[in-house]
Amino acid sequence: MPDGAARQDAILVVDDDLLMLRLVGSLLVERGLRVHTATGSSEALRIAAAIRPDLILLDLHMEPCDGFATCALLKSNPVTAAIPVIFLTADTDHAAVVHGLTLGAVDYVAKPFAPAVLLARVRSHLLLGRLTGGLRAEVAARTAELTALNGRLKRLSAAASLVEQRERRQLAQGLHDGVIQTLALARARIGAATEPRVSLAEIDATLESAIADLRSLIFDLSPPELHLLGLDAALASLVERTRRRFPVDLALRVGGALDPLPEEAAALAFLGARELVANLIRHAAARSGLILAERDRDRLRVSVIDDGRGMDESRIGRGFGLFSLRQRLESFGGSLRVAPRAPGACVVLTLPLAGQASATDQVRDGS
């Protein structure tokens, strides 16, 4: 046993024979071990609970409480249950040995013993104890990690469900307030087409408006430009549609080539940009804004900058849209942060690209 490692191990020796206690204790101390001693069961239980030794050497025949009862009491206490116990016994009866192991002891050494045998058993069980403790710690860490991930997955699932419901509500409202109303108007005009004041040009304009509303809804659900032409084209279309529908001077600047990108990264980056633009319009009271998209070999970054009322990190937890976006980005290995800026705000979403196949590669590989 290397001295450096052995000095970290503590052993409790329990025996009502003082001569045997000194003999065993001296043998272990010479090997650099920290030794504690007890002459009876109650003292052994108290010391074991107080210091939690790495190993207990326990005499089987003690009065009034023998080693069997002491071992059972040690194993019934959660504080001492995991401490390995080796019986020291002159009784080599097979039934007694089996009974001791059944109670939770890990080994036994017969008296009289050769010092080398005792030290070998001690060395083996100290090593096993360290390995077992390491495994327990690893299992506990992994369990805590899995518990945290499970909680995060539950939160993401709840967030995704809310996002889905919100998208459905927005779609239904868009269909009702836009397309259905426009088509109802077109139907009324067709019904009145015989009247001189209703022209085919008016009906055509009404239907064209309905088609435009449907295209806008389709873009909001899943922009065709994103899948056909890439992220830069989808962002350009987002800027154009936003400028057409809202009084915001929105611009796009792309730093270098964005595509090809992994399909999931491109979709999430676009959804994030759209959510940030929506936040700029609804809450920031901004007059102008800029979408800045950049990528390098390992990372995609999309920033949305505005001249509105400003925002800090604490607001992300209050608004469901940005909170959900941050959760989705983090589940992908990315991040969402608010960079200092006055006036206005600069919100930056980052996505990792390393180790992910692009959508083009996936099609080429048949995946």
Coordinates of C-alpha atoms in Angstrom, one line a residue:
M1 CA 0.0 0.0 0.0
P2 CA 1.5 3.3 -1.0
D3 CA 1.9 5.5 2.1
G4 CA 0.3 8.5 0.4
A5 CA -2.9 6.6 -0.4
A6 CA -3.0 4.5 2.8
R7 CA -2.8 7.5 5.1
Q8 CA -6.2 8.6 3.8
D9 CA -7.9 5.4 4.9
A10 CA -9.3 4.9 8.4
I11 CA -10.0 1.6 10.0
L12 CA -12.0 0.8 13.1
V13 CA -10.9 -2.3 14.9
V14 CA -13.4 -3.8 17.4
D15 CA -12.3 -6.5 19.8
D16 CA -12.9 -7.1 23.6
D17 CA -9.4 -8.7 23.8
L18 CA -7.1 -5.8 24.5
L19 CA -4.0 -7.8 23.4
M20 CA -5.5 -8.6 20.0
L21 CA -6.7 -5.0 19.7
R22 CA -3.1 -3.7 20.2
L23 CA -1.7 -6.3 17.9
V24 CA -4.0 -5.6 15.0
G25 CA -3.9 -1.9 15.6
S26 CA 0.0 -1.8 15.6
L27 CA 0.1 -3.8 12.4
L28 CA -2.2 -1.4 10.6
V29 CA -0.5 1.7 12.0
E30 CA 2.8 0.5 10.7
R31 CA 1.3 0.5 7.2
G32 CA 0.4 4.2 7.5
L33 CA -3.3 3.6 8.2
R34 CA -5.4 5.7 10.7
V35 CA -6.6 3.3 13.3
H36 CA -9.5 3.7 15.7
T37 CA -10.3 1.1 18.3
A38 CA -13.4 0.0 20.3
T39 CA -13.7 -2.8 23.0
G40 CA -17.4 -3.4 22.6
S41 CA -20.5 -3.1 20.5
S42 CA -22.0 0.2 21.8
E43 CA -18.6 2.0 21.5
A44 CA -18.1 0.6 18.0
L45 CA -21.5 1.8 16.9
R46 CA -20.9 5.3 18.3
I47 CA -17.4 5.7 16.7
A48 CA -18.5 4.2 13.4
A49 CA -21.3 6.7 13.1
A50 CA -19.1 9.6 14.1
I51 CA -16.0 9.0 11.9
R52 CA -17.5 6.7 9.1
P53 CA -14.3 4.6 8.7
D54 CA -13.4 3.1 5.4
L55 CA -13.3 -0.4 6.9
I56 CA -14.3 -2.2 10.1
L57 CA -12.5 -5.2 11.5
L58 CA -15.0 -6.8 13.9
D59 CA -14.4 -9.6 16.4
L60 CA -17.1 -12.2 16.2
H61 CA -17.1 -13.3 19.8
M62 CA -17.7 -10.4 22.2
E63 CA -19.7 -10.0 25.4
P64 CA -22.5 -9.0 25.9
C65 CA -23.2 -8.1 22.2
D66 CA -21.4 -10.3 19.8
G67 CA -20.2 -9.5 16.3
F68 CA -23.3 -10.8 14.5
A69 CA -25.6 -8.4 16.4
T70 CA -23.1 -5.6 16.0
C71 CA -22.9 -6.1 12.3
A72 CA -26.7 -6.2 12.0
L73 CA -26.9 -2.9 13.9
L74 CA -24.3 -1.3 11.7
K75 CA -26.1 -2.4 8.5
S76 CA -29.5 -1.2 9.8
N77 CA -28.1 2.4 10.3
P78 CA -28.1 4.4 7.0
V79 CA -25.0 6.3 8.2
T80 CA -22.9 3.1 8.6
A81 CA -24.7 0.7 6.3
A82 CA -22.2 1.1 3.4
I83 CA -19.0 0.6 5.5
P84 CA -17.5 -2.8 4.7
V85 CA -17.1 -5.2 7.6
I86 CA -14.5 -8.0 7.9
F87 CA -15.0 -10.5 10.7
L88 CA -12.1 -11.6 12.8
T89 CA -13.0 -15.0 14.2
A90 CA -11.5 -18.2 15.6
D91 CA -14.7 -19.9 14.7
T92 CA -14.3 -21.4 11.2
D93 CA -17.7 -23.2 11.3
H94 CA -19.2 -23.0 7.8
A95 CA -22.7 -22.1 9.1
A96 CA -21.3 -19.2 11.2
V97 CA -19.3 -17.8 8.3
V98 CA -22.3 -17.9 6.0
H99 CA -24.5 -16.3 8.7
G100 CA -22.0 -13.4 9.0
L101 CA -21.9 -12.8 5.3
T102 CA -25.7 -12.9 5.1
L103 CA -25.8 -10.1 7.7
G104 CA -23.7 -7.9 5.3
A105 CA -20.1 -8.6 6.1
V106 CA -17.8 -8.7 3.1
D107 CA -15.2 -11.1 4.3
Y108 CA -13.7 -12.9 7.3
V109 CA -10.2 -13.7 8.6
A110 CA -9.6 -16.7 10.8
K111 CA -7.6 -16.3 14.1
P112 CA -4.8 -16.9 14.5
F113 CA -3.9 -15.1 11.3
A114 CA -0.8 -14.4 9.4
P115 CA -0.1 -10.6 9.2
A116 CA 0.4 -10.8 5.5
V117 CA -3.1 -12.4 5.0
L118 CA -4.8 -9.8 7.1
L119 CA -3.0 -6.9 5.3
A120 CA -3.9 -8.4 1.9
R121 CA -7.6 -8.6 2.9
V122 CA -7.5 -5.1 4.2
R123 CA -5.8 -3.8 1.1
S124 CA -8.3 -5.5 -1.2
H125 CA -11.4 -4.3 0.6
L126 CA -10.1 -0.7 0.9
L127 CA -9.5 -0.7 -2.8
L128 CA -13.0 -2.2 -3.4
G129 CA -14.4 0.4 -1.1
R130 CA -12.8 3.3 -3.0
L131 CA -14.0 1.9 -6.3
T132 CA -17.5 1.4 -4.9
G133 CA -17.6 4.9 -3.4
G134 CA -16.4 6.3 -6.8
L135 CA -19.1 4.4 -8.6
R136 CA -21.7 5.6 -6.1
A137 CA -20.6 9.1 -6.6
E138 CA -20.7 8.7 -10.4
V139 CA -24.1 7.1 -10.2
A140 CA -25.4 10.0 -8.0
A141 CA -23.9 12.6 -10.3
R142 CA -25.4 10.9 -13.4
T143 CA -28.8 10.5 -11.6
A144 CA -28.7 14.2 -10.7
E145 CA -27.8 15.1 -14.3
L146 CA -30.6 12.9 -15.7
T147 CA -33.1 14.4 -13.2
A148 CA -32.1 17.9 -14.3
L149 CA -32.3 16.9 -18.0
N150 CA -35.7 15.2 -17.4
G151 CA -37.0 18.4 -15.7
R152 CA -35.6 20.5 -18.6
L153 CA -37.3 18.1 -21.1
K154 CA -40.6 18.5 -19.3
R155 CA -40.2 22.3 -19.4
L156 CA -39.4 22.2 -23.1
S157 CA -42.3 19.9 -23.8
A158 CA -44.7 22.3 -22.0
A159 CA -43.1 25.2 -23.8
A160 CA -43.5 23.4 -27.2
S161 CA -47.1 22.7 -26.4
L162 CA -47.8 26.3 -25.6
V163 CA -46.0 27.4 -28.8
E164 CA -48.1 25.0 -30.8
Q165 CA -51.3 26.3 -29.3
R166 CA -50.2 29.9 -29.8
E167 CA -49.3 29.2 -33.5
R168 CA -52.7 27.5 -34.0
R169 CA -54.5 30.4 -32.4
Q170 CA -52.6 32.9 -34.6
L171 CA -53.3 30.8 -37.7
A172 CA -57.0 30.5 -36.9
Q173 CA -57.2 34.3 -36.2
G174 CA -55.3 35.0 -39.4
L175 CA -57.6 32.8 -41.5
H176 CA -60.7 34.3 -39.9
D177 CA -59.7 38.0 -39.9
G178 CA -57.9 37.9 -43.3
V179 CA -58.6 35.2 -45.8
I180 CA -62.2 34.3 -44.8
Q181 CA -63.3 37.9 -44.5
T182 CA -61.7 38.7 -47.9
L183 CA -63.3 35.6 -49.6
A184 CA -66.7 36.5 -48.0
L185 CA -66.4 39.9 -49.5
A186 CA -65.4 38.4 -52.9
R187 CA -68.4 36.1 -52.8
A188 CA -70.7 39.1 -52.0
R189 CA -69.2 41.0 -55.0
I190 CA -69.6 38.0 -57.3
G191 CA -73.3 37.8 -56.2
A192 CA -73.7 41.5 -57.0
A193 CA -71.6 41.3 -60.2
T194 CA -74.7 42.1 -62.3
E195 CA -74.9 45.5 -60.7
P196 CA -73.1 48.2 -62.7
R197 CA -71.1 49.5 -59.7
V198 CA -69.4 46.1 -59.1
S199 CA -66.6 45.4 -61.7
L200 CA -64.6 42.2 -62.4
A201 CA -61.5 44.2 -61.5
E202 CA -62.8 44.7 -58.0
I203 CA -63.5 41.0 -57.6
D204 CA -60.1 40.2 -59.0
A205 CA -58.5 42.6 -56.5
T206 CA -60.4 41.0 -53.6
L207 CA -59.3 37.5 -54.6
E208 CA -55.7 38.7 -55.1
S209 CA -55.8 40.1 -51.5
A210 CA -57.0 36.7 -50.2
I211 CA -54.2 34.9 -52.1
A212 CA -51.7 37.4 -50.6
D213 CA -53.0 36.7 -47.1
L214 CA -52.7 32.9 -47.7
R215 CA -49.2 33.3 -48.9
S216 CA -48.3 35.4 -45.8
L217 CA -49.8 32.7 -43.6
I218 CA -47.9 30.0 -45.4
F219 CA -44.7 32.0 -45.0
D220 CA -45.3 32.3 -41.3
L221 CA -45.9 28.6 -40.9
S222 CA -43.0 27.4 -43.0
P223 CA -41.3 29.8 -45.5
P224 CA -40.7 28.1 -48.8
E225 CA -37.6 30.3 -49.3
L226 CA -35.9 28.7 -46.3
H227 CA -36.1 25.2 -47.7
L228 CA -35.6 26.1 -51.4
L229 CA -33.1 28.9 -51.3
G230 CA -31.6 29.0 -47.8
L231 CA -31.5 31.1 -44.6
D232 CA -30.3 34.3 -46.3
A233 CA -33.2 34.3 -48.8
A234 CA -35.7 33.5 -46.0
L235 CA -34.4 36.4 -43.9
A236 CA -34.6 38.7 -46.9
S237 CA -38.2 37.7 -47.4
L238 CA -38.9 38.3 -43.7
V239 CA -37.5 41.8 -43.9
E240 CA -39.5 42.6 -47.1
R241 CA -42.8 41.3 -45.6
T242 CA -42.2 43.1 -42.3
R243 CA -41.5 46.5 -44.1
R244 CA -44.6 46.0 -46.2
R245 CA -46.9 45.2 -43.2
F246 CA -45.5 47.4 -40.4
P247 CA -44.1 51.0 -40.1
V248 CA -40.6 49.8 -39.2
D249 CA -37.5 50.5 -41.3
L250 CA -36.0 47.0 -41.1
A251 CA -32.9 46.0 -42.9
L252 CA -30.8 42.9 -43.3
R253 CA -27.0 42.5 -43.4
V254 CA -25.4 39.2 -44.1
G255 CA -21.7 38.7 -43.2
G256 CA -20.5 36.3 -45.8
A257 CA -22.1 33.1 -47.0
L258 CA -24.6 31.5 -44.6
D259 CA -25.6 28.4 -46.6
P260 CA -25.4 25.5 -46.7
L261 CA -26.6 25.0 -43.1
P262 CA -27.9 22.0 -41.2
E263 CA -31.7 22.0 -41.7
E264 CA -32.5 22.2 -38.0
A265 CA -30.1 25.0 -37.4
A266 CA -31.4 27.0 -40.3
A267 CA -35.1 26.5 -39.2
L268 CA -34.3 27.5 -35.6
A269 CA -32.3 30.5 -36.6
F270 CA -35.1 31.7 -38.8
L271 CA -37.8 31.1 -36.2
G272 CA -35.5 33.0 -33.7
A273 CA -35.1 36.0 -36.0
R274 CA -38.9 36.1 -36.7
E275 CA -39.6 36.0 -32.9
L276 CA -37.1 38.8 -32.3
V277 CA -38.6 40.9 -35.1
A278 CA -42.1 40.3 -33.7
N279 CA -40.9 41.4 -30.3
L280 CA -39.3 44.5 -31.9
I281 CA -42.7 45.4 -33.4
R282 CA -45.0 44.5 -30.5
H283 CA -43.0 45.6 -27.5
A284 CA -40.0 47.7 -28.3
A285 CA -41.8 50.5 -30.1
A286 CA -38.9 50.7 -32.5
R287 CA -38.8 52.8 -35.6
S288 CA -35.9 51.0 -37.2
G289 CA -34.1 47.7 -36.9
L290 CA -31.4 45.5 -38.4
I291 CA -31.0 41.8 -38.7
L292 CA -27.3 40.8 -38.8
A293 CA -26.5 37.2 -39.8
E294 CA -23.0 35.8 -39.6
R295 CA -21.4 32.4 -39.6
D296 CA -18.0 30.8 -39.3
R297 CA -17.0 27.2 -39.5
D298 CA -18.4 26.2 -36.1
R299 CA -21.1 28.8 -35.3
L300 CA -24.1 30.7 -36.7
R301 CA -25.0 34.0 -35.1
V302 CA -28.1 36.1 -35.7
S303 CA -28.4 39.5 -34.1
V304 CA -31.5 41.7 -34.1
I305 CA -30.7 45.4 -33.3
D306 CA -33.4 48.1 -32.8
D307 CA -33.7 51.7 -31.6
G308 CA -36.7 51.0 -29.3
R309 CA -37.3 51.3 -25.6
G310 CA -34.6 48.7 -24.8
M311 CA -34.5 45.4 -23.0
D312 CA -32.5 43.5 -20.4
E313 CA -31.9 39.9 -19.6
S314 CA -34.6 39.7 -16.9
R315 CA -37.3 40.4 -19.5
I316 CA -36.6 37.2 -21.3
G317 CA -38.0 35.2 -18.4
R318 CA -41.2 37.3 -18.4
G319 CA -42.3 37.1 -22.1
F320 CA -43.2 33.6 -23.1
G321 CA -42.0 33.9 -26.7
L322 CA -38.4 34.9 -25.9
F323 CA -38.3 32.4 -22.9
S324 CA -39.5 29.6 -25.2
L325 CA -36.9 30.6 -27.8
R326 CA -34.1 30.6 -25.3
Q327 CA -35.1 27.1 -24.1
R328 CA -35.2 25.8 -27.6
L329 CA -31.8 27.3 -28.4
E330 CA -30.2 25.9 -25.2
S331 CA -31.6 22.4 -26.0
F332 CA -29.8 22.7 -29.3
G333 CA -26.6 23.8 -27.6
G334 CA -27.0 27.4 -28.5
S335 CA -27.7 30.6 -26.5
L336 CA -29.8 33.8 -26.4
R337 CA -28.3 36.9 -24.8
V338 CA -29.0 40.6 -24.7
A339 CA -25.9 42.7 -25.5
P340 CA -25.6 46.2 -23.9
R341 CA -26.8 49.0 -26.2
A342 CA -28.2 52.5 -25.8
P343 CA -30.7 53.4 -27.1
G344 CA -32.6 50.2 -28.0
A345 CA -31.6 46.6 -27.7
C346 CA -29.3 44.1 -29.4
V347 CA -30.4 40.5 -28.9
V348 CA -28.0 37.8 -30.1
L349 CA -28.9 34.2 -30.8
T350 CA -26.0 31.7 -31.3
L351 CA -26.1 28.2 -32.7
P352 CA -23.3 25.6 -32.9
L353 CA -22.6 24.1 -36.3
A354 CA -19.7 21.8 -35.6
G355 CA -20.4 18.1 -36.1
Q356 CA -23.8 18.6 -37.8
A357 CA -24.5 17.6 -41.3
S358 CA -26.0 20.2 -43.6
A359 CA -29.4 19.7 -45.2
T360 CA -27.6 19.2 -48.6
D361 CA -25.3 16.6 -47.1
Q362 CA -28.3 14.8 -45.6
V363 CA -30.0 14.6 -49.0
R364 CA -26.8 13.4 -50.6
D365 CA -26.2 10.7 -48.0
G366 CA -29.8 9.6 -48.1
S367 CA -30.4 10.3 -44.5

